[in-house]
Short mmCIF file of C-alpha atoms in Angstrom, two decimals:
data_model
loop_
_atom_site.label_atom_id
_atom_site.label_comp_id
_atom_site.label_asym_id
_atom_site.label_seq_id
_atom_site.Cartn_x
_atom_site.Cartn_y
_atom_site.Cartn_z
CA MET A 1 0.00 -0.14 0.19
CA ALA A 2 2.86 2.31 0.87
CA VAL A 3 4.54 1.64 -2.44
CA ALA A 4 1.38 2.41 -4.21
CA ARG A 5 1.02 5.76 -2.45
CA VAL A 6 4.83 6.64 -3.54
CA GLY A 7 4.02 5.58 -7.02
CA ARG A 8 0.94 7.66 -7.17
CA ALA A 9 3.11 10.74 -5.74
CA LEU A 10 5.70 10.34 -8.39
CA GLY A 11 2.85 10.35 -11.23
CA THR A 12 2.08 6.62 -12.19
CA SER A 13 -1.63 6.81 -11.61
CA ALA A 14 -3.67 7.54 -14.68
CA THR A 15 -4.99 10.98 -15.21
CA THR A 16 -7.79 12.20 -17.61
CA GLY A 17 -7.73 15.23 -19.61
CA THR A 18 -4.88 17.82 -19.36
CA PRO A 19 -3.76 19.08 -15.98
CA ARG A 20 -4.88 22.65 -15.10
CA ARG A 21 -1.50 23.50 -14.31
CA PRO A 22 1.91 22.77 -15.86
CA GLU A 23 3.39 21.55 -12.60
CA ASP A 24 0.78 19.00 -12.27
CA VAL A 25 2.09 16.82 -15.34
CA ARG A 26 2.77 13.37 -14.06
CA LEU A 27 5.96 11.69 -15.48
CA GLY A 28 6.04 8.18 -14.27
CA VAL A 29 8.34 6.66 -11.43
CA GLY A 30 11.21 6.15 -13.63
CA ARG A 31 11.43 9.67 -15.33
CA SER A 32 10.59 11.42 -11.99
CA LEU A 33 13.64 9.77 -10.47
CA GLY A 34 15.81 10.29 -13.55
CA TYR A 35 14.98 14.06 -13.71
CA GLY A 36 14.89 14.06 -9.91
CA LEU A 37 18.62 12.56 -9.92
CA GLN A 38 19.73 15.83 -11.64
CA HIS A 39 18.38 17.89 -9.01
CA VAL A 40 20.07 16.06 -6.32
CA LEU A 41 23.49 16.41 -8.04
CA THR A 42 22.81 20.21 -8.63
CA MET A 43 22.16 20.80 -4.89
CA TYR A 44 24.21 17.92 -3.08
CA GLY A 45 27.30 20.11 -2.46
CA GLY A 46 25.19 22.89 -0.91
CA VAL A 47 23.06 20.83 1.20
CA ILE A 48 26.08 18.98 2.92
CA ALA A 49 28.21 22.14 3.14
CA VAL A 50 26.15 23.56 6.12
CA PRO A 51 26.52 20.46 8.25
CA LEU A 52 30.19 20.18 7.43
CA VAL A 53 30.98 23.64 8.45
CA ILE A 54 28.88 23.40 11.68
CA GLY A 55 30.37 20.16 12.51
CA ASN A 56 33.81 21.51 12.09
CA ALA A 57 33.15 24.53 14.22
CA ALA A 58 31.50 22.45 16.87
CA GLY A 59 34.69 20.22 16.91
CA LEU A 60 33.02 17.15 16.02
CA ASP A 61 34.72 13.96 14.81
CA ALA A 62 34.22 12.69 11.02
CA GLY A 63 31.58 10.24 12.64
CA ALA A 64 29.50 12.84 14.38
CA THR A 65 29.82 15.04 11.30
CA GLY A 66 28.65 12.25 9.07
CA VAL A 67 25.55 12.07 11.26
CA LEU A 68 24.84 15.83 10.66
CA VAL A 69 25.32 15.11 6.87
CA ALA A 70 23.01 12.08 6.67
CA ALA A 71 20.42 14.13 8.93
CA ALA A 72 20.70 17.07 6.36
CA LEU A 73 19.61 14.52 3.18
CA PHE A 74 17.07 12.85 5.26
CA THR A 75 15.24 15.87 6.48
CA GLY A 76 15.66 17.78 3.06
CA GLY A 77 14.08 14.96 1.25
CA LEU A 78 11.17 14.81 3.60
CA ALA A 79 10.66 18.48 3.38
CA THR A 80 10.97 18.46 -0.48
CA ILE A 81 8.36 15.96 -0.90
CA LEU A 82 6.07 17.70 1.54
CA GLN A 83 6.95 21.05 -0.40
CA SER A 84 6.27 19.56 -3.79
CA VAL A 85 3.53 17.04 -3.32
CA GLY A 86 1.88 18.96 -0.56
CA VAL A 87 -1.22 18.21 1.68
CA PRO A 88 -3.82 20.95 2.63
CA PHE A 89 -2.31 23.90 4.11
CA LEU A 90 1.16 22.56 3.58
CA GLY A 91 3.39 22.78 0.70
CA ALA A 92 3.32 25.16 -2.48
CA GLN A 93 2.96 22.28 -4.78
CA LEU A 94 5.77 23.59 -6.91
CA PRO A 95 8.87 21.94 -8.07
CA LEU A 96 11.25 23.42 -5.40
CA VAL A 97 13.96 21.41 -3.80
CA GLN A 98 14.28 22.01 0.12
CA GLY A 99 17.73 21.82 1.74
CA VAL A 100 19.56 23.23 4.87
CA SER A 101 19.60 27.04 4.57
CA PHE A 102 23.00 28.92 4.38
CA SER A 103 21.03 32.10 5.98
CA GLY A 104 21.69 30.48 9.41
CA VAL A 105 25.46 29.62 9.38
CA ALA A 106 26.56 32.96 10.67
CA THR A 107 24.36 32.90 13.68
CA MET A 108 24.91 29.41 14.31
CA LEU A 109 28.60 30.00 14.38
CA ALA A 110 27.96 32.72 16.76
CA ILE A 111 26.17 30.51 18.85
CA LEU A 112 28.89 27.78 18.86
CA GLN A 113 31.61 30.34 19.65
CA GLY A 114 29.86 30.96 22.90
CA THR A 115 28.98 27.61 23.69
CA PRO A 116 31.24 25.24 21.95
CA GLY A 117 30.89 21.55 21.11
CA LYS A 118 27.74 19.28 21.52
CA ASP A 119 26.32 21.48 23.93
CA GLY A 120 26.35 24.40 21.46
CA LEU A 121 24.75 22.27 18.87
CA ARG A 122 22.13 21.50 21.31
CA VAL A 123 21.34 25.54 21.97
CA VAL A 124 21.42 25.77 18.02
CA PHE A 125 18.72 23.24 17.88
CA GLY A 126 16.60 24.78 20.59
CA ALA A 127 16.95 27.93 18.79
CA ILE A 128 15.77 26.60 15.63
CA VAL A 129 12.79 24.72 17.04
CA VAL A 130 11.33 27.92 18.85
CA ALA A 131 12.19 30.17 15.90
CA ALA A 132 10.68 28.08 13.27
CA ALA A 133 7.48 27.61 15.34
CA VAL A 134 7.34 31.22 15.34
CA GLY A 135 7.71 31.51 11.63
CA PHE A 136 5.04 28.81 11.12
CA VAL A 137 2.30 31.09 12.99
CA LEU A 138 3.80 34.20 11.12
CA ALA A 139 3.46 32.49 7.70
CA PRO A 140 0.11 33.55 6.40
CA PHE A 141 0.74 37.15 7.42
CA PHE A 142 4.17 37.04 5.83
CA ALA A 143 2.45 35.53 2.49
CA LYS A 144 0.54 38.75 2.31
CA ILE A 145 3.46 40.66 0.78
CA ILE A 146 2.94 38.95 -2.56
CA ARG A 147 1.03 42.14 -3.65
CA PHE A 148 4.62 43.91 -3.31
CA PHE A 149 6.49 41.52 -5.70
CA PRO A 150 5.29 42.87 -8.89
CA PRO A 151 7.58 42.07 -12.01
CA VAL A 152 10.15 44.82 -11.08
CA VAL A 153 10.66 43.20 -7.73
CA THR A 154 10.58 39.62 -8.81
CA GLY A 155 12.84 40.20 -11.94
CA VAL A 156 15.41 41.81 -9.59
CA VAL A 157 15.18 38.79 -7.18
CA ILE A 158 15.45 36.20 -9.81
CA THR A 159 18.39 37.98 -11.63
CA THR A 160 20.12 38.52 -8.13
CA ILE A 161 19.76 34.71 -7.32
CA GLY A 162 21.42 33.56 -10.54
CA VAL A 163 24.40 36.24 -10.39
CA THR A 164 25.01 35.69 -6.52
CA LEU A 165 25.21 31.88 -7.17
CA MET A 166 28.01 32.44 -9.99
CA PRO A 167 30.62 32.53 -7.29
CA VAL A 168 29.47 28.97 -6.05
CA ALA A 169 30.04 27.61 -9.52
CA ALA A 170 33.34 29.12 -9.77
CA GLY A 171 34.40 27.73 -6.44
CA TRP A 172 33.24 24.30 -7.71
CA ALA A 173 35.30 24.67 -10.78
CA LEU A 174 38.32 25.52 -8.99
CA GLY A 175 38.12 22.32 -6.85
CA PRO A 176 38.11 21.94 -3.22
CA GLN A 177 39.54 24.55 -1.00
CA GLY A 178 42.97 23.59 0.07
CA SER A 179 43.32 20.47 -2.21
CA PRO A 180 46.54 20.35 -3.94
CA GLY A 181 44.75 20.89 -7.45
CA HIS A 182 42.85 23.94 -6.39
CA GLY A 183 42.47 26.47 -9.10
CA SER A 184 44.76 24.25 -11.52
CA ALA A 185 44.28 24.38 -15.30
CA ALA A 186 43.12 20.57 -14.92
CA ASN A 187 40.31 21.45 -12.66
CA ILE A 188 39.07 24.50 -14.84
CA GLY A 189 39.44 22.47 -17.93
CA LEU A 190 37.34 19.66 -16.53
CA ALA A 191 34.72 22.39 -15.67
CA ALA A 192 34.93 23.56 -19.22
CA PHE A 193 34.69 20.34 -20.64
CA THR A 194 31.49 19.45 -18.65
CA LEU A 195 30.02 22.99 -19.75
CA LEU A 196 30.86 22.03 -23.44
CA VAL A 197 29.08 18.47 -23.12
CA VAL A 198 25.78 20.52 -21.64
CA LEU A 199 25.86 22.94 -24.51
CA LEU A 200 26.65 20.00 -27.25
CA LEU A 201 23.67 17.83 -25.68
CA SER A 202 21.51 20.67 -25.59
CA LYS A 203 22.15 21.63 -29.26
CA VAL A 204 22.17 18.33 -31.15
CA GLY A 205 20.35 15.82 -28.76
CA SER A 206 16.92 14.87 -28.89
CA ALA A 207 14.25 16.48 -26.59
CA ALA A 208 14.89 13.79 -24.02
CA ILE A 209 18.67 13.93 -24.11
CA SER A 210 18.54 17.77 -23.98
CA ARG A 211 16.30 17.51 -20.80
CA LEU A 212 18.73 15.06 -19.38
CA SER A 213 21.75 17.14 -20.57
CA ILE A 214 22.85 18.28 -17.02
CA LEU A 215 22.67 14.71 -15.56
CA LEU A 216 24.45 13.10 -18.47
CA ALA A 217 27.02 15.84 -18.63
CA ILE A 218 27.93 15.37 -14.90
CA VAL A 219 28.11 11.34 -15.75
CA ILE A 220 30.23 12.00 -18.80
CA GLY A 221 32.59 14.70 -16.79
CA THR A 222 33.13 12.26 -13.99
CA LEU A 223 34.23 9.43 -16.13
CA VAL A 224 36.61 11.79 -17.71
CA ALA A 225 37.80 12.62 -14.25
CA VAL A 226 38.18 8.98 -13.46
CA LEU A 227 40.15 8.52 -16.60
CA THR A 228 42.37 11.42 -15.86
CA GLY A 229 42.79 10.64 -11.91
CA GLN A 230 40.76 13.74 -10.91
CA ALA A 231 38.09 11.43 -9.25
CA ASP A 232 38.41 9.37 -6.08
CA PHE A 233 36.00 6.77 -5.10
CA SER A 234 38.11 5.03 -2.60
CA GLY A 235 36.25 6.29 0.21
CA VAL A 236 32.78 5.08 -0.97
CA GLY A 237 33.24 1.67 0.76
CA GLN A 238 34.16 2.92 3.93
CA GLY A 239 31.45 3.42 6.78
CA PRO A 240 28.15 1.84 7.23
CA ALA A 241 26.10 1.09 4.26
CA VAL A 242 22.69 1.49 5.95
CA GLY A 243 21.66 3.72 8.80
CA PHE A 244 18.37 5.56 10.20
CA PRO A 245 19.12 9.10 11.79
CA THR A 246 18.87 8.74 15.61
CA PRO A 247 16.65 11.36 16.93
CA PHE A 248 18.45 13.68 19.32
CA ALA A 249 21.58 12.10 18.67
CA PHE A 250 23.33 15.05 20.42
CA GLY A 251 20.92 15.42 23.27
CA PHE A 252 17.57 17.24 23.82
CA PRO A 253 17.45 21.02 22.58
CA VAL A 254 18.15 23.73 24.82
CA ILE A 255 16.47 26.72 24.94
CA VAL A 256 18.42 30.14 25.31
CA GLY A 257 16.71 33.47 24.68
CA SER A 258 19.44 35.33 23.04
CA ALA A 259 20.19 32.67 20.54
CA VAL A 260 16.41 32.28 19.97
CA LEU A 261 16.09 36.02 18.91
CA GLY A 262 19.23 35.74 16.50
CA MET A 263 17.44 32.67 15.05
CA ILE A 264 14.06 34.47 14.38
CA VAL A 265 15.94 36.86 12.27
CA VAL A 266 17.45 34.07 10.65
CA VAL A 267 13.96 32.63 9.95
CA ILE A 268 12.61 35.97 8.65
CA VAL A 269 15.33 35.86 6.16
CA THR A 270 14.81 32.36 5.16
CA MET A 271 10.94 33.10 4.66
CA THR A 272 12.06 36.06 2.57
CA GLU A 273 14.12 33.88 0.42
CA THR A 274 11.77 31.10 0.17
CA THR A 275 9.13 33.60 -0.91
CA ALA A 276 11.43 34.87 -3.51
CA ASP A 277 12.32 31.33 -4.78
CA ILE A 278 8.34 30.61 -4.63
CA VAL A 279 7.83 33.51 -6.95
CA ALA A 280 10.68 32.74 -9.02
CA VAL A 281 9.79 29.22 -9.87
CA GLY A 282 6.18 30.21 -10.58
CA GLU A 283 7.54 32.60 -13.17
CA VAL A 284 9.71 29.92 -14.84
CA VAL A 285 6.92 27.28 -14.62
CA GLY A 286 4.22 29.87 -15.68
CA THR A 287 1.73 29.15 -13.07
CA ARG A 288 -0.10 31.44 -10.72
CA VAL A 289 1.37 32.03 -7.31
CA ASP A 290 -0.89 33.73 -4.88
CA SER A 291 -0.72 34.47 -1.30
CA ARG A 292 -2.54 31.46 -0.19
CA ARG A 293 0.13 29.34 -2.15
CA ILE A 294 2.86 31.11 -0.69
CA ALA A 295 1.59 30.75 2.88
CA SER A 296 1.27 26.94 2.26
CA GLY A 297 4.85 27.02 1.02
CA LEU A 298 5.83 28.83 4.02
CA ARG A 299 3.90 26.77 6.48
CA ALA A 300 5.88 23.68 4.97
CA ASP A 301 9.23 25.32 5.12
CA MET A 302 8.63 26.18 8.72
CA LEU A 303 7.22 22.93 9.80
CA SER A 304 10.11 21.20 8.13
CA SER A 305 12.78 23.71 10.13
CA THR A 306 10.88 22.63 13.35
CA VAL A 307 11.12 19.01 12.79
CA SER A 308 14.71 19.20 11.54
CA PRO A 309 16.49 19.39 14.89
CA ILE A 310 14.66 16.32 16.11
CA PHE A 311 16.69 14.32 13.40
CA ASN A 312 19.70 16.72 13.90
CA SER A 313 19.49 19.02 11.26
CA PHE A 314 18.85 22.62 10.64
CA THR A 315 16.52 25.30 8.91
CA GLN A 316 15.12 24.51 5.79
CA THR A 317 14.51 26.51 2.66
CA ALA A 318 14.15 26.33 -1.17
CA PHE A 319 17.20 25.89 -3.10
CA ALA A 320 17.72 28.74 -5.68
CA GLN A 321 19.99 26.76 -7.96
CA ASN A 322 17.28 24.15 -8.64
CA VAL A 323 14.91 26.79 -10.09
CA GLY A 324 17.62 27.31 -12.63
CA LEU A 325 17.46 23.37 -13.65
CA VAL A 326 13.80 23.53 -13.92
CA ALA A 327 14.08 26.59 -16.30
CA ILE A 328 16.82 25.15 -18.53
CA THR A 329 15.38 21.57 -18.73
CA GLY A 330 11.80 22.55 -19.02
CA ILE A 331 10.65 19.97 -16.68
CA ARG A 332 8.03 21.68 -14.46
CA SER A 333 6.28 18.85 -13.03
CA ARG A 334 6.52 18.85 -9.17
CA PHE A 335 6.66 15.18 -9.30
CA ALA A 336 10.22 15.07 -10.74
CA VAL A 337 11.22 17.18 -7.81
CA ALA A 338 9.30 14.71 -5.43
CA GLY A 339 11.60 12.12 -6.99
CA ALA A 340 14.51 14.31 -5.88
CA GLY A 341 12.86 14.15 -2.34
CA VAL A 342 12.76 10.25 -2.56
CA ILE A 343 16.50 9.99 -3.61
CA MET A 344 17.50 12.46 -0.89
CA VAL A 345 15.67 10.15 1.95
CA ALA A 346 17.37 7.23 0.59
CA LEU A 347 20.76 8.69 0.70
CA GLY A 348 19.91 9.92 4.23
CA LEU A 349 19.10 6.03 4.89
CA LEU A 350 22.01 4.76 2.73
CA PRO A 351 25.05 6.53 3.41
CA VAL A 352 26.88 4.63 0.79
CA LEU A 353 25.01 6.17 -1.76
CA GLY A 354 25.64 9.61 -0.46
CA ARG A 355 29.29 8.88 -0.50
CA VAL A 356 29.04 7.73 -4.14
CA VAL A 357 27.16 11.31 -4.99
CA ALA A 358 29.67 12.87 -2.87
CA ALA A 359 32.62 11.69 -4.80
CA VAL A 360 31.53 13.45 -7.95
CA PRO A 361 34.42 15.99 -8.68
CA SER A 362 33.41 19.43 -7.88
CA PRO A 363 34.74 20.86 -11.09
CA VAL A 364 32.24 18.76 -12.80
CA LEU A 365 29.44 20.34 -10.76
CA GLY A 366 31.11 23.78 -11.49
CA GLY A 367 30.70 23.18 -15.40
CA ALA A 368 26.96 22.21 -14.95
CA GLY A 369 26.61 25.27 -12.45
CA ILE A 370 27.70 27.91 -14.78
CA VAL A 371 24.57 26.91 -17.20
CA LEU A 372 22.35 26.46 -14.28
CA PHE A 373 23.04 29.66 -12.42
CA GLY A 374 23.36 31.57 -15.53
CA THR A 375 19.79 30.50 -16.72
CA VAL A 376 18.35 31.96 -13.62
CA ALA A 377 19.96 35.29 -14.03
CA ALA A 378 18.67 35.17 -17.92
CA SER A 379 14.92 34.43 -16.42
CA GLY A 380 15.07 37.31 -14.13
CA ILE A 381 16.38 39.68 -16.94
CA ARG A 382 13.54 38.41 -19.33
CA THR A 383 11.14 39.36 -16.48
CA LEU A 384 12.59 42.72 -16.17
CA GLY A 385 12.33 43.39 -20.08
CA GLY A 386 8.57 43.55 -19.57
CA VAL A 387 8.81 46.28 -16.82
CA ASP A 388 7.71 49.96 -17.48
CA TYR A 389 11.09 52.21 -17.36
CA ARG A 390 9.28 55.19 -18.84
CA SER A 391 9.30 57.41 -15.58
CA GLY A 392 12.68 56.16 -14.70
CA LEU A 393 11.55 55.12 -11.16
CA ASN A 394 11.70 51.53 -11.89
CA LEU A 395 15.06 51.95 -13.21
CA VAL A 396 16.16 53.26 -9.70
CA VAL A 397 14.52 50.09 -8.20
CA VAL A 398 16.31 47.71 -10.41
CA ALA A 399 19.55 49.55 -10.08
CA VAL A 400 19.76 50.04 -6.31
CA ALA A 401 18.17 46.37 -5.57
CA VAL A 402 20.67 44.68 -7.76
CA ALA A 403 23.59 46.58 -6.41
CA MET A 404 22.61 45.99 -2.73
CA GLY A 405 22.57 42.11 -3.93
CA LEU A 406 25.85 42.19 -5.44
CA ILE A 407 27.68 43.97 -2.46
CA PRO A 408 27.85 40.72 -0.45
CA VAL A 409 29.10 38.95 -3.48
CA VAL A 410 31.99 41.39 -4.51
CA SER A 411 32.84 42.30 -0.98
CA PRO A 412 32.03 39.49 1.67
CA ALA A 413 33.38 41.46 4.38
CA PHE A 414 31.49 44.44 3.81
CA TYR A 415 29.25 44.21 6.80
CA GLU A 416 31.60 42.62 9.13
CA GLN A 417 31.68 45.75 11.45
CA PHE A 418 27.87 45.58 11.57
CA PRO A 419 25.70 43.89 14.53
CA SER A 420 25.11 40.08 13.56
CA TRP A 421 21.53 40.83 12.55
CA VAL A 422 22.57 43.28 9.87
CA GLN A 423 24.98 40.65 8.49
CA VAL A 424 22.53 38.00 8.46
CA VAL A 425 19.99 40.13 6.39
CA LEU A 426 22.22 42.08 4.07
CA GLY A 427 25.05 39.75 3.99
CA SER A 428 22.74 37.39 1.60
CA GLY A 429 22.59 39.07 -1.78
CA ILE A 430 19.25 37.45 -2.24
CA SER A 431 17.51 38.76 0.89
CA ALA A 432 19.34 42.00 0.49
CA SER A 433 18.05 42.53 -3.04
CA ALA A 434 14.72 41.19 -2.23
CA VAL A 435 14.36 43.60 0.88
CA THR A 436 15.70 46.44 -1.13
CA ALA A 437 13.39 46.01 -4.02
CA VAL A 438 10.36 45.70 -2.09
CA LEU A 439 11.04 48.68 0.03
CA LEU A 440 11.83 50.87 -3.03
CA ASN A 441 9.04 49.44 -5.00
CA ILE A 442 6.73 50.52 -2.15
CA LEU A 443 8.44 54.00 -2.00
CA PHE A 444 8.17 54.77 -5.88
CA ASN A 445 5.21 52.88 -6.91
CA GLU A 446 2.95 52.45 -3.86
CA ILE A 447 3.40 55.73 -2.38
CA THR A 448 2.50 58.31 -4.65
CA TRP A 449 2.64 61.20 -2.75
CA GLY A 450 5.87 63.49 -4.05
CA SER A 451 5.85 61.46 -7.09
CA ARG A 452 5.59 63.01 -10.47
CA PRO A 453 6.28 61.73 -14.04
CA ASP A 454 9.80 61.77 -15.41
CA SER A 455 10.95 62.89 -11.85
CA SER A 456 13.91 60.22 -11.95
CA VAL A 457 17.49 61.61 -12.93
CA PHE A 458 17.63 58.44 -15.03
CA ALA A 459 14.85 59.83 -17.21
CA ALA A 460 16.79 63.21 -17.97
CA ALA A 461 18.55 62.02 -21.06
CA PRO A 462 17.40 64.50 -24.05
CA PRO A 463 14.49 62.99 -25.93
CA ARG A 464 14.79 61.83 -29.50
CA VAL A 465 12.44 63.37 -32.12
CA LEU A 466 11.44 61.65 -35.45
CA PRO A 467 9.30 63.21 -38.32
CA ARG A 468 6.15 61.30 -39.07
CA SER A 469 7.43 60.71 -42.71
CA VAL A 470 10.50 58.47 -41.43
CA VAL A 471 8.36 56.54 -38.94
CA GLN A 472 8.21 53.60 -41.49
CA GLY A 473 12.13 53.33 -41.14
CA LEU A 474 12.25 52.45 -37.57
CA GLN A 475 15.46 51.58 -35.88
CA GLU A 476 16.16 48.19 -34.80
CA GLY A 477 15.00 47.73 -31.27
CA ASP A 478 12.50 50.36 -31.59
CA THR A 479 9.08 49.13 -30.43
CA VAL A 480 5.45 50.12 -29.72
CA VAL A 481 4.33 49.65 -26.39
CA ASP A 482 0.72 50.98 -25.25
CA GLY A 483 0.60 53.28 -28.24
CA ARG A 484 4.10 54.78 -27.29
CA LEU A 485 6.93 54.27 -29.65
CA LEU A 486 10.23 53.28 -27.46
CA GLY A 487 13.68 53.43 -28.53
CA GLU A 488 15.97 50.46 -27.57
CA ASP A 489 17.25 52.16 -24.67
CA GLY A 490 13.51 52.04 -23.45
CA GLN A 491 13.09 55.87 -23.80
CA GLU A 492 9.95 57.24 -25.61
CA VAL A 493 10.62 58.85 -28.83
CA ALA A 494 8.49 61.62 -29.71
CA VAL A 495 6.63 61.72 -33.11
CA VAL A 496 5.43 64.96 -34.43
CA ASP A 497 4.39 66.18 -37.76
CA ASP A 498 7.09 66.73 -40.49
CA HIS A 499 6.85 70.58 -40.27
CA LEU A 500 7.52 70.62 -36.47
CA VAL A 501 10.67 68.38 -36.23
CA ALA A 502 12.99 71.25 -37.05
CA ASP A 503 11.32 73.23 -34.22
CA ALA A 504 11.30 70.40 -31.84
CA ARG A 505 14.91 69.51 -32.36
CA ARG A 506 16.04 73.20 -31.97
CA ARG A 507 14.40 73.37 -28.52
CA VAL A 508 15.62 69.97 -27.58
CA GLN A 509 19.22 71.08 -28.40
CA SER A 510 18.90 74.61 -26.69
CA GLY A 511 17.76 72.89 -23.62
CA GLU A 512 14.29 74.24 -23.60
CA LEU A 513 12.78 70.66 -23.72
CA THR A 514 14.50 68.32 -21.73
CA GLU A 515 11.88 65.48 -21.35
CA THR A 516 9.59 63.83 -23.84
CA GLY A 517 6.64 64.82 -21.55
CA GLN A 518 7.07 68.26 -22.44
CA ILE A 519 7.39 67.61 -26.08
CA HIS A 520 3.99 66.17 -25.79
CA ARG A 521 2.59 69.38 -24.02
CA VAL A 522 4.18 71.86 -26.52
CA TYR A 523 2.77 69.53 -29.46
CA PRO A 524 -0.19 68.14 -28.13
CA GLN A 525 -2.23 65.04 -29.59
CA ASP A 526 -4.46 67.07 -31.82
CA GLU A 527 -1.51 68.52 -33.57
CA ARG A 528 0.39 65.26 -33.54
#
């Protein structure tokens, strides 16, 4: 009976008619697991990074750190299944892969500095349980912010997600930090080879091969790494083959007020990032995302985070890099992600499988990551292409929000002298750009007091003027939007009668007319 239920969850049951939503397409068990494996390989390095960092900071030995890694996979898999398949009031039912959040690393390290060792881990787990429970209660209210995520905000967030993930791909391409071959031409060459394989499979392969291009490129890249001596599978046979995560393996959680307050900030940031990822994947899939769906996704996020410490893991969030995989493969079914969840649970229960996946050379993942993360950024740019920039105010929103998102990327130590809560909020490029874009959108587009047309300095460039007789010979890139002629740079081109062109151009050159809106007032509609 349980097997049948899993089969139905992965899409084996027959359906009649066309699914109402693209994410509801059922693929069958085999295809769901195949596409799901791509998702697992894409995010595996990220999901095990946090337990490795925290385990090292807590001074745990290899065995205890392995417990944290297995727990991260196990809880991430369960959270992924809940988020993608969903039950009433829990789960966004979107192709979102869940895993341990990076947002809490700084706060958890601060807790461990005050209380080192396993006792510090117990304080970390206690703070996560309480903070995530608070987040669960806040989820419906937090979801109301969807009205503050118009295309100018979602486009910024999606673009920033892709751009801020590029250092991750570059780091993978260099190889493990501290290893003898770190940054070598061989590692970068292996990443470039994997990237080339992805491009070739996407170009010349069939539709099925193209959709599996990432997985096939990783497999081919790994085989080449074995032949060149850049892959090491010697550790696969070490350690137990099967193991169930022991609840409270490090003891029962301990609740400390200051730690809880710090973790509540982390949870709010995590909810912001998850909201951004839900909106982003909704854009990629082409499905409707409303406040109710966001609330369900956040509740699943927070419930998973509340339960995670029981199995020795940390806060859960949607993984942004997998949004890129959805975009590049075109596989929008949430059941493919449910397949990824099943694989992650299996990896958590079968450490030997996890060691096989962990042995995939990081340069191979780096080559694939360049395509994945670049695709996310491209999706955001496509969304920004539909934004109205005529007043110039949206251009300010985009410019400042993207810049704020890039600051932690280009200067990771920028906020190190600030309080820890500032570092948590602004130290993440995704949360920094999301918060900035939302606030600026409210200031410029929601609060109308004090605003006027063409009020931005970005809109101050002299307008173009064309005589009506040459409109037929428009420049490449000129478009008509809502009855207005726009140049390639997004500025409106004023169209006047032929006998008025010389006069209009003279006034523009003399500085008398500095805005397109002024030209419209001088040469009103009935004269144009």
